[in-house]
Amino acid sequence: MLSILPRVRPFSILYLALYFWIFSLFVNYFSLLCCCHVSCLPFPPSISPMSHVFRSPLPSAQDIDLAVAAAEASFLSGTWSRHTDARGRSQVLLRMAQGLQKRLPELARLESLQTGRPLREMEAQLMRLPEWFEYFAALIRTEEGGLPVFPGSYINYVQRIPLGICALLTPWNHPLLIAVKKLAPALAAGNSVVLKPPELAPLAVLALGEIGKEAGLPSGVLNITPGQGKVAGRALAAHPRVRKVDLTGGTATGRMTACVAGKNLASVVAELGGKAPMLVFGDVDVKDAVAMCAFAAFVASGQTCVSGSRLLVHESIYEDFSKRFVAKAQGLKLGDPLERSTDMGPLISQMQWERVHGFVSRAQEEGAKVLCGGGKPSLTSRGGGPSLAPYLAEGFFYSPTVISNVHPGMEIMQEEVFGPVVCLLPFKDEAHALELANNSVYGLGASVHTRCSKRGHRVASQLQAGIVWINDHHRNSPSSPWGGVTAASGLGRENGREGLREYTQEKSVVVGYGEERFDWFSKNKGLRYG
């Protein structure tokens, strides 16, 4: 049973076609249908990612073997990895950027339908995706080898070559964005890829197969295999032919994946959990800071790895800031993701809703105070919080939640909730703010809000985070490195030159140009090697 599309509109032939598409394996340019039975169950017109739509056998470990075999055959043939040079690969990536650009309107709508995120949000996010193909298309053409100093009559040149078969495992919160972030450098470097989209939101990612084919990507270079993480994902990470696994997911999933891949000594890049602090100093414009921190906390319904979940505010403005932030949260409109006026959609699933609510309930048991939210929105606007239209009552909505009276040792201050829940607490001075911010096993994202540029840079340099925004949050670019600085937040980097090099390895070639003869086994004791 798979949770796929939000219950938005009456079931249609279009949606049935999309559901049928989910279980197609894109392997060697053939759509291999894995399902043998389709049953459409009733779905009411509410807004929540569906749990009762589609029954079908999912791709198995044998299907993963098929995809890996296709990737291996393409790589060994050298069609993409050797015979297509950097310029040729660059041109294909540029055509993929153009193909993706043309399909953004339909893909943004599809992302909204399957994740429940507002269409306005998805359009803003996806409009920049072609830049990843464009950036790595340019970068691969400027990539240079090395010429290390080598003693004697020798020249040593170093090339960067592709790894081989790369497994890309992507999450449900940013299905297309994260797939493109991984796919662009993997293809630019000359690898063959098996991409497993998220089981809760696979549809838009499948379009990349068609886009690649139309752009001239050789058969077998890109293979897309939908399926459950515990079956298809595990089989892919454990496959002995896979040289690299690139995962975005939770910390527990990252540990398990690295362990499985490590048995084959495959390299791993993993972008994992986060518990991003937002440090708000007393010199800010409170209205602007409230708006930015609300964006950091509640975009995507808080279901992002860098969501601002710990809001640390200087004691001099704490009361004013708190009142305004709570009012901002209560003013957000929850509703149909396809309506332009909607600020927040539902959570991805009932399981996620229960997980988020469990954290909030346990925090209250520990003494935390819920200033707003803390559960499902009401069907009226009484109480000043977000309300829902009656037909949305069955959706997986969770009100924007602000919690105070917390301390660093509490579960909700330490664990990643992955929902629209923010912990609010004051700090005394810069040192205290850093102490609170760095009191976490996570080290992915953080933001600093201040009008003092010196303080902004000073604090950023001391934060335990791989990505720090000053007076901003969530911003991303294909040239900007992305990754954590603690084990709980992952391994390696996405984006930028480092992101490309994660998909390559060095090959050293030593050339002797001297005319002297060499016979190690002669009686000449002056010979050297090594």
Coordinates of C-alpha atoms in Angstrom, one line a residue:
M1 CA 0.0 0.0 0.0
L2 CA 1.5 3.3 -1.0
S3 CA 0.7 6.9 0.0
I4 CA 0.8 8.9 -3.2
L5 CA -1.4 11.8 -4.2
P6 CA -3.2 14.4 -2.0
R7 CA -7.0 14.0 -2.0
V8 CA -7.6 17.1 -3.9
R9 CA -10.2 16.5 -6.6
P10 CA -12.4 13.7 -7.8
F11 CA -10.6 10.8 -9.2
S12 CA -9.9 11.2 -12.9
I13 CA -8.5 9.4 -15.9
L14 CA -5.5 11.6 -15.7
Y15 CA -4.7 10.6 -12.2
L16 CA -5.3 6.9 -13.0
A17 CA -2.7 7.3 -15.8
L18 CA -0.3 8.9 -13.4
Y19 CA -0.8 6.1 -10.8
F20 CA -0.2 3.5 -13.5
W21 CA 3.0 5.4 -14.4
I22 CA 4.4 5.2 -10.9
F23 CA 5.4 1.6 -11.1
S24 CA 7.1 1.7 -14.4
L25 CA 10.8 1.1 -14.3
F26 CA 12.8 3.4 -16.6
V27 CA 15.5 1.0 -17.7
N28 CA 17.4 1.2 -21.0
Y29 CA 14.6 3.4 -22.4
F30 CA 12.0 0.8 -21.9
S31 CA 9.1 1.3 -19.5
L32 CA 8.9 -2.1 -17.7
L33 CA 5.6 -2.3 -15.9
C34 CA 5.9 -4.0 -12.6
C35 CA 2.3 -4.0 -11.5
C36 CA -0.1 -6.8 -12.2
H37 CA -3.1 -5.4 -10.4
V38 CA -4.6 -2.0 -10.0
S39 CA -7.4 -1.2 -7.6
C40 CA -8.7 2.3 -7.1
L41 CA -10.3 2.8 -3.7
P42 CA -12.7 5.6 -2.8
F43 CA -11.1 8.8 -1.8
P44 CA -13.0 11.7 -0.3
P45 CA -12.3 15.3 -1.5
S46 CA -10.0 16.2 1.3
I47 CA -6.4 17.4 1.2
S48 CA -3.9 14.8 2.4
P49 CA -1.4 12.5 0.7
M50 CA -3.5 9.5 0.0
S51 CA -3.2 6.2 1.8
H52 CA -6.0 4.4 0.0
V53 CA -5.5 4.8 -3.8
F54 CA -3.3 2.2 -5.4
R55 CA -2.5 -1.4 -4.7
S56 CA 0.3 -3.0 -6.6
P57 CA 3.4 -5.2 -6.3
L58 CA 6.4 -2.9 -6.0
P59 CA 9.7 -3.3 -7.7
S60 CA 11.7 -6.1 -6.1
A61 CA 15.4 -6.8 -5.6
Q62 CA 15.4 -8.6 -9.0
D63 CA 14.2 -5.4 -10.7
I64 CA 17.1 -3.6 -9.0
D65 CA 19.4 -6.2 -10.5
L66 CA 18.0 -5.4 -13.9
A67 CA 18.5 -1.7 -13.5
V68 CA 22.1 -2.1 -12.2
A69 CA 22.9 -4.5 -15.1
A70 CA 21.7 -1.9 -17.6
A71 CA 23.8 0.8 -15.9
E72 CA 26.8 -1.5 -15.9
A73 CA 26.5 -2.4 -19.5
S74 CA 26.3 1.3 -20.5
F75 CA 29.3 2.2 -18.4
L76 CA 31.5 -0.6 -19.7
S77 CA 30.6 0.2 -23.3
G78 CA 32.1 3.6 -22.7
T79 CA 29.4 5.3 -24.8
W80 CA 29.0 8.0 -22.1
S81 CA 31.9 7.4 -19.7
R82 CA 34.7 7.5 -22.3
H83 CA 33.6 8.1 -25.9
T84 CA 31.4 11.1 -25.0
D85 CA 33.9 13.8 -24.0
A86 CA 33.3 16.7 -21.5
R87 CA 32.0 18.9 -24.3
G88 CA 29.5 16.2 -25.4
R89 CA 28.3 15.6 -21.9
S90 CA 27.9 19.3 -21.4
Q91 CA 25.7 19.6 -24.4
V92 CA 23.4 16.8 -23.3
L93 CA 23.1 18.4 -19.8
L94 CA 22.2 21.8 -21.4
R95 CA 19.5 20.1 -23.5
M96 CA 18.2 18.4 -20.3
A97 CA 18.0 21.9 -18.7
Q98 CA 16.0 23.1 -21.6
G99 CA 13.7 20.0 -21.5
L100 CA 13.1 20.4 -17.8
Q101 CA 12.4 24.2 -18.2
K102 CA 9.6 23.4 -20.7
R103 CA 7.9 20.9 -18.3
L104 CA 8.2 23.0 -15.1
P105 CA 4.5 24.0 -15.0
E106 CA 3.2 20.5 -15.2
L107 CA 5.9 19.1 -12.8
A108 CA 5.3 21.8 -10.2
R109 CA 1.6 20.9 -10.2
L110 CA 2.5 17.2 -10.0
E111 CA 4.9 17.9 -7.1
S112 CA 2.1 19.8 -5.3
L113 CA -0.4 17.0 -5.9
Q114 CA 1.8 14.2 -4.5
T115 CA 3.4 16.0 -1.6
G116 CA 0.7 18.4 -0.5
R117 CA 3.0 21.4 -0.6
P118 CA 1.4 24.6 -2.0
L119 CA 1.6 25.0 -5.7
R120 CA 3.0 28.6 -5.2
E121 CA 5.8 27.0 -3.2
M122 CA 6.6 24.3 -5.7
E123 CA 6.7 26.8 -8.6
A124 CA 9.1 29.0 -6.8
Q125 CA 11.4 26.1 -5.9
L126 CA 11.3 24.3 -9.3
M127 CA 11.8 27.4 -11.5
R128 CA 15.6 27.2 -10.6
L129 CA 16.1 23.5 -11.1
P130 CA 17.5 23.9 -14.7
E131 CA 20.4 25.8 -13.2
W132 CA 21.8 22.6 -11.8
F133 CA 22.1 21.1 -15.2
E134 CA 23.5 24.3 -16.6
Y135 CA 26.0 24.8 -13.9
F136 CA 27.5 21.3 -14.1
A137 CA 27.4 21.4 -17.8
A138 CA 29.7 24.5 -17.6
L139 CA 31.8 23.1 -14.7
I140 CA 32.7 19.8 -16.4
R141 CA 34.1 21.8 -19.4
T142 CA 36.4 23.7 -17.1
E143 CA 37.6 20.8 -15.0
E144 CA 41.3 20.4 -15.2
G145 CA 43.7 17.6 -14.3
G146 CA 46.9 17.9 -12.4
L147 CA 50.6 17.8 -13.1
P148 CA 52.4 17.0 -9.9
V149 CA 56.2 17.4 -9.5
F150 CA 57.8 14.0 -10.1
P151 CA 61.6 13.4 -9.6
G152 CA 63.7 12.2 -12.4
S153 CA 63.0 11.9 -16.1
Y154 CA 59.3 11.5 -15.6
I155 CA 56.1 13.4 -16.2
N156 CA 53.1 12.6 -13.9
Y157 CA 49.7 13.7 -15.0
V158 CA 46.5 13.2 -13.1
Q159 CA 43.0 12.8 -14.6
R160 CA 39.6 12.8 -12.9
I161 CA 37.6 9.8 -14.2
P162 CA 34.0 8.6 -13.4
L163 CA 33.4 6.1 -10.6
G164 CA 31.1 3.7 -12.4
I165 CA 27.5 2.9 -11.2
C166 CA 26.1 5.4 -8.8
A167 CA 23.0 4.8 -6.7
L168 CA 20.9 7.9 -5.9
L169 CA 18.3 7.6 -3.1
T170 CA 16.0 10.6 -2.8
P171 CA 13.5 11.7 -0.2
W172 CA 9.8 12.7 -0.4
N173 CA 10.1 16.3 0.9
H174 CA 11.9 17.7 -2.2
P175 CA 11.5 14.9 -4.7
L176 CA 12.5 16.6 -7.9
L177 CA 14.9 19.2 -6.4
I178 CA 17.1 16.7 -4.7
A179 CA 17.0 14.2 -7.6
V180 CA 18.3 16.9 -9.9
K181 CA 20.9 18.0 -7.4
K182 CA 22.4 14.5 -7.4
L183 CA 21.8 13.6 -11.0
A184 CA 23.4 16.6 -12.6
P185 CA 27.0 16.1 -11.2
A186 CA 26.7 12.3 -11.5
L187 CA 26.0 12.5 -15.2
A188 CA 28.5 15.4 -15.8
A189 CA 31.3 13.2 -14.4
G190 CA 30.5 10.4 -16.8
N191 CA 28.8 7.9 -14.5
S192 CA 25.9 5.6 -15.1
V193 CA 23.1 6.1 -12.6
V194 CA 20.3 4.1 -10.9
L195 CA 17.9 6.6 -9.3
K196 CA 15.3 5.5 -6.7
P197 CA 12.7 8.1 -6.2
P198 CA 10.8 8.4 -2.9
E199 CA 8.0 5.9 -2.5
L200 CA 5.6 8.6 -1.2
A201 CA 6.3 11.0 -4.1
P202 CA 7.8 9.3 -7.2
L203 CA 5.9 10.8 -10.1
A204 CA 7.8 13.9 -11.0
V205 CA 11.2 12.2 -10.7
L206 CA 10.1 9.7 -13.4
A207 CA 9.9 12.6 -15.9
L208 CA 13.7 12.9 -15.7
G209 CA 14.0 9.7 -17.7
E210 CA 12.0 11.1 -20.6
I211 CA 13.8 14.4 -20.4
G212 CA 17.2 12.6 -20.5
K213 CA 16.2 10.4 -23.4
E214 CA 14.9 13.4 -25.4
A215 CA 18.2 15.3 -24.7
G216 CA 20.3 12.5 -26.2
L217 CA 21.4 10.6 -23.0
P218 CA 22.6 7.2 -24.2
S219 CA 20.5 4.1 -23.3
G220 CA 21.3 2.6 -19.9
V221 CA 23.0 5.7 -18.5
L222 CA 20.0 6.8 -16.4
N223 CA 17.7 4.1 -14.9
I224 CA 14.9 5.0 -12.5
T225 CA 13.5 2.4 -10.2
P226 CA 10.6 3.4 -7.9
G227 CA 10.0 1.2 -4.9
Q228 CA 10.0 1.0 -1.1
G229 CA 13.2 2.0 0.7
K230 CA 13.4 -1.1 2.8
V231 CA 13.3 -3.3 -0.4
A232 CA 14.4 -1.4 -3.5
G233 CA 16.6 1.1 -1.6
R234 CA 18.3 -1.5 0.5
A235 CA 18.9 -3.7 -2.5
L236 CA 20.4 -0.8 -4.4
A237 CA 22.7 0.3 -1.6
A238 CA 23.8 -3.3 -1.0
H239 CA 24.5 -4.1 -4.7
P240 CA 28.1 -5.3 -5.2
R241 CA 28.3 -3.5 -8.6
V242 CA 27.4 -0.1 -7.2
R243 CA 30.5 2.1 -6.6
K244 CA 28.8 5.1 -4.9
V245 CA 25.6 5.6 -2.9
D246 CA 24.2 9.2 -2.5
L247 CA 21.4 9.4 0.0
T248 CA 19.2 12.2 1.4
G249 CA 17.2 11.1 4.4
G250 CA 17.0 10.7 8.1
T251 CA 20.0 10.0 10.3
A252 CA 19.0 6.4 11.2
T253 CA 18.5 5.7 7.5
G254 CA 21.9 7.2 6.7
R255 CA 23.6 5.0 9.3
M256 CA 21.9 1.8 7.9
T257 CA 22.6 2.7 4.3
A258 CA 26.3 3.5 5.0
C259 CA 26.6 0.2 6.8
V260 CA 25.1 -1.8 4.0
A261 CA 27.1 0.0 1.3
G262 CA 30.3 -0.3 3.4
K263 CA 30.2 -4.0 3.1
N264 CA 31.1 -3.6 -0.6
L265 CA 33.5 -0.7 0.2
A266 CA 31.2 1.6 -1.9
S267 CA 31.7 5.3 -1.1
V268 CA 28.8 7.2 0.5
V269 CA 27.6 10.8 0.4
A270 CA 24.7 11.4 2.8
E271 CA 22.7 14.5 3.6
L272 CA 20.9 13.7 6.8
G273 CA 19.1 15.2 9.7
G274 CA 19.2 18.7 11.1
K275 CA 17.9 20.8 14.0
A276 CA 18.7 24.3 12.6
P277 CA 19.0 27.1 15.1
M278 CA 17.9 30.7 14.3
L279 CA 19.8 33.3 16.3
V280 CA 17.9 36.6 16.5
F281 CA 19.9 39.5 18.1
G282 CA 18.5 42.6 19.7
D283 CA 19.4 45.0 16.9
V284 CA 17.1 43.5 14.2
D285 CA 14.0 45.0 12.7
V286 CA 11.6 42.7 14.6
K287 CA 8.9 42.7 11.9
D288 CA 11.4 41.6 9.2
A289 CA 13.1 39.0 11.5
V290 CA 9.7 37.5 12.3
A291 CA 8.8 37.2 8.6
M292 CA 12.2 35.5 7.8
C293 CA 12.0 33.1 10.8
A294 CA 8.4 32.2 9.9
F295 CA 9.6 31.4 6.4
A296 CA 12.5 29.3 7.8
A297 CA 10.2 27.4 10.1
F298 CA 7.0 26.8 8.2
V299 CA 7.8 26.5 4.5
A300 CA 7.1 23.0 3.3
S301 CA 5.2 22.6 6.6
G302 CA 8.5 22.3 8.4
Q303 CA 9.4 19.1 6.5
T304 CA 12.9 20.0 5.5
C305 CA 16.3 19.1 6.9
V306 CA 17.3 22.8 7.4
S307 CA 13.9 23.9 8.8
G308 CA 14.4 26.5 11.5
S309 CA 13.3 24.6 14.5
R310 CA 15.1 26.3 17.4
L311 CA 14.4 30.0 17.6
L312 CA 16.8 31.7 19.9
V313 CA 15.9 35.4 20.6
H314 CA 17.8 38.0 22.6
E315 CA 16.1 38.7 25.9
S316 CA 15.8 42.4 25.2
I317 CA 13.3 41.8 22.4
Y318 CA 12.0 38.3 23.4
E319 CA 8.6 39.4 24.6
D320 CA 7.8 41.6 21.6
F321 CA 9.3 39.1 19.1
S322 CA 7.4 36.2 20.7
K323 CA 4.0 37.9 20.4
R324 CA 4.6 38.9 16.8
F325 CA 5.9 35.4 15.8
V326 CA 2.9 33.7 17.4
A327 CA 0.6 36.1 15.6
K328 CA 2.4 35.4 12.3
A329 CA 2.0 31.6 12.8
Q330 CA -1.7 31.9 13.6
G331 CA -2.2 34.0 10.5
L332 CA -1.0 31.4 8.1
K333 CA -3.6 29.9 5.8
L334 CA -3.8 26.2 5.7
G335 CA -5.7 24.8 2.8
D336 CA -5.9 23.3 -0.7
P337 CA -2.3 23.2 -2.0
L338 CA -3.6 24.1 -5.5
E339 CA -5.1 27.4 -4.3
R340 CA -2.8 30.4 -4.6
S341 CA -3.8 31.8 -1.3
T342 CA -2.7 28.7 0.7
D343 CA 0.4 29.2 2.9
M344 CA 0.7 25.7 4.2
G345 CA -0.5 22.3 3.0
P346 CA -0.8 19.0 4.9
L347 CA 2.0 16.8 6.1
I348 CA 3.0 13.9 3.9
S349 CA 1.1 11.1 5.7
Q350 CA -0.9 10.1 8.7
M351 CA 2.3 8.4 10.1
Q352 CA 4.1 11.7 9.8
W353 CA 1.3 13.6 11.5
E354 CA 1.3 11.2 14.4
R355 CA 5.1 11.5 14.7
V356 CA 5.0 15.3 14.9
H357 CA 2.1 15.3 17.3
G358 CA 3.9 12.7 19.5
F359 CA 6.9 15.1 19.9
V360 CA 4.6 18.0 20.9
S361 CA 2.6 15.9 23.4
R362 CA 5.8 14.6 25.0
A363 CA 7.2 18.1 25.2
Q364 CA 4.0 19.2 27.1
E365 CA 4.5 16.3 29.5
E366 CA 8.0 17.6 30.2
G367 CA 6.7 21.0 31.0
A368 CA 6.8 22.9 27.7
K369 CA 4.1 25.4 26.9
V370 CA 2.3 25.5 23.5
L371 CA 1.8 29.1 22.6
C372 CA -0.1 28.2 19.4
G373 CA -1.0 25.2 17.3
G374 CA -0.2 21.8 18.7
G375 CA -2.6 19.7 16.6
K376 CA -5.1 19.7 13.8
P377 CA -6.6 23.1 12.9
S378 CA -10.2 23.7 13.8
L379 CA -13.0 24.1 11.3
T380 CA -13.7 27.6 12.5
S381 CA -11.4 30.6 13.3
R382 CA -12.3 30.6 17.0
G383 CA -9.2 31.1 19.2
G384 CA -7.3 33.1 16.6
G385 CA -5.5 30.1 15.0
P386 CA -5.6 28.7 11.4
S387 CA -8.9 27.2 10.4
L388 CA -9.9 24.7 7.7
A389 CA -12.8 24.5 5.3
P390 CA -15.0 21.5 6.3
Y391 CA -14.2 19.5 3.3
L392 CA -10.5 19.5 4.4
A393 CA -11.2 18.0 7.8
E394 CA -9.8 14.6 7.0
G395 CA -6.5 16.0 5.7
F396 CA -3.1 15.5 7.4
F397 CA -2.9 19.2 8.4
Y398 CA -0.9 20.3 11.4
S399 CA -1.2 23.8 12.7
P400 CA 2.0 25.9 12.9
T401 CA 3.2 25.3 16.4
V402 CA 5.3 27.5 18.7
I403 CA 6.5 26.1 22.0
S404 CA 8.1 27.9 24.9
N405 CA 9.3 27.0 28.4
V406 CA 11.9 24.6 26.9
H407 CA 15.4 23.8 27.8
P408 CA 18.3 22.2 25.8
G409 CA 18.0 18.8 27.5
M410 CA 14.4 18.2 26.3
E411 CA 13.7 15.7 23.5
I412 CA 12.0 18.4 21.4
M413 CA 15.1 20.5 21.5
Q414 CA 17.4 17.7 20.5
E415 CA 15.5 15.5 18.0
E416 CA 14.4 16.3 14.5
V417 CA 10.6 16.7 14.4
F418 CA 10.2 17.3 10.7
G419 CA 7.1 19.3 11.0
P420 CA 5.8 22.9 11.6
V421 CA 7.0 23.0 15.2
V422 CA 9.4 25.7 16.6
C423 CA 11.0 25.9 20.0
L424 CA 11.3 29.5 21.3
L425 CA 13.7 30.5 24.0
P426 CA 15.7 33.6 25.1
F427 CA 19.4 34.1 25.3
K428 CA 21.5 36.6 27.3
D429 CA 24.4 37.4 25.1
E430 CA 26.4 36.2 22.1
A431 CA 28.2 33.4 24.1
H432 CA 25.0 32.1 25.5
A433 CA 23.4 32.1 22.0
L434 CA 26.3 30.0 20.6
E435 CA 26.1 27.7 23.6
L436 CA 22.4 27.0 23.0
A437 CA 22.8 26.8 19.2
N438 CA 25.7 24.3 19.3
N439 CA 24.1 22.1 21.9
S440 CA 23.0 19.5 19.3
V441 CA 24.3 16.4 17.6
Y442 CA 23.2 17.9 14.3
G443 CA 25.3 20.4 12.3
L444 CA 23.6 21.0 9.0
G445 CA 22.0 24.5 8.8
A446 CA 21.7 27.6 10.9
S447 CA 20.9 31.3 10.5
V448 CA 22.0 34.5 12.2
H449 CA 19.8 37.6 12.2
T450 CA 21.5 40.9 13.1
R451 CA 22.2 44.3 11.6
C452 CA 25.8 44.2 12.7
S453 CA 27.9 42.7 9.9
K454 CA 30.8 42.0 12.2
R455 CA 28.7 40.1 14.6
G456 CA 27.0 38.2 11.8
H457 CA 30.4 36.9 10.4
R458 CA 31.8 36.3 13.9
V459 CA 28.8 34.2 15.0
A460 CA 28.6 32.3 11.7
S461 CA 32.3 31.3 12.1
Q462 CA 31.5 29.7 15.5
L463 CA 28.3 27.9 14.6
Q464 CA 28.4 24.1 14.3
A465 CA 26.8 24.1 10.9
G466 CA 27.8 23.3 7.3
I467 CA 25.5 26.0 5.9
V468 CA 24.9 29.3 7.6
W469 CA 22.7 32.1 6.4
I470 CA 23.0 35.7 7.7
N471 CA 19.6 37.5 7.7
D472 CA 18.1 34.8 5.5
H473 CA 17.4 31.1 5.4
H474 CA 16.8 28.1 3.0
R475 CA 18.7 29.8 0.1
N476 CA 20.4 27.3 -2.2
S477 CA 22.5 27.4 -5.4
P478 CA 24.2 24.8 -7.6
S479 CA 27.6 26.5 -6.9
S480 CA 27.2 26.6 -3.1
P481 CA 28.5 23.6 -1.1
W482 CA 25.7 21.8 0.9
G483 CA 26.3 19.4 3.7
G484 CA 26.7 18.9 7.5
V485 CA 29.7 19.1 9.8
T486 CA 28.6 16.4 12.3
A487 CA 28.1 12.7 11.6
A488 CA 24.4 13.0 12.5
S489 CA 24.0 15.5 9.6
G490 CA 25.8 13.4 7.0
L491 CA 28.9 12.8 5.0
G492 CA 30.4 14.6 2.0
R493 CA 29.0 17.6 0.0
E494 CA 26.5 18.4 -2.7
N495 CA 26.8 21.3 -5.1
G496 CA 29.9 23.2 -6.3
R497 CA 33.2 21.8 -7.4
E498 CA 33.3 19.5 -4.4
G499 CA 29.9 18.1 -5.5
L500 CA 31.3 17.2 -8.9
R501 CA 34.5 15.7 -7.4
E502 CA 32.4 13.5 -5.2
Y503 CA 31.4 11.6 -8.4
T504 CA 34.9 11.2 -9.7
Q505 CA 38.2 9.6 -8.7
E506 CA 41.8 10.4 -9.6
K507 CA 43.9 8.4 -12.0
S508 CA 47.6 9.0 -12.0
V509 CA 49.7 8.3 -15.1
V510 CA 53.5 8.4 -14.9
V511 CA 55.4 8.7 -18.1
G512 CA 59.2 8.1 -18.4
Y513 CA 60.9 10.1 -21.1
G514 CA 64.6 9.4 -20.3
E515 CA 66.8 7.6 -22.7
E516 CA 68.8 5.6 -20.1
R517 CA 68.3 1.9 -20.0
F518 CA 66.8 0.1 -17.0
D519 CA 67.4 -3.5 -16.0
W520 CA 66.7 -4.0 -12.3
F521 CA 68.1 -7.5 -12.3
S522 CA 71.4 -6.5 -13.8
K523 CA 74.5 -6.1 -11.5
N524 CA 74.3 -2.4 -11.6
K525 CA 73.7 -1.5 -7.9
G526 CA 73.1 2.1 -8.5
L527 CA 69.5 1.6 -9.8
R528 CA 66.6 2.9 -7.8
Y529 CA 62.8 2.5 -7.9
G530 CA 60.0 3.8 -5.8

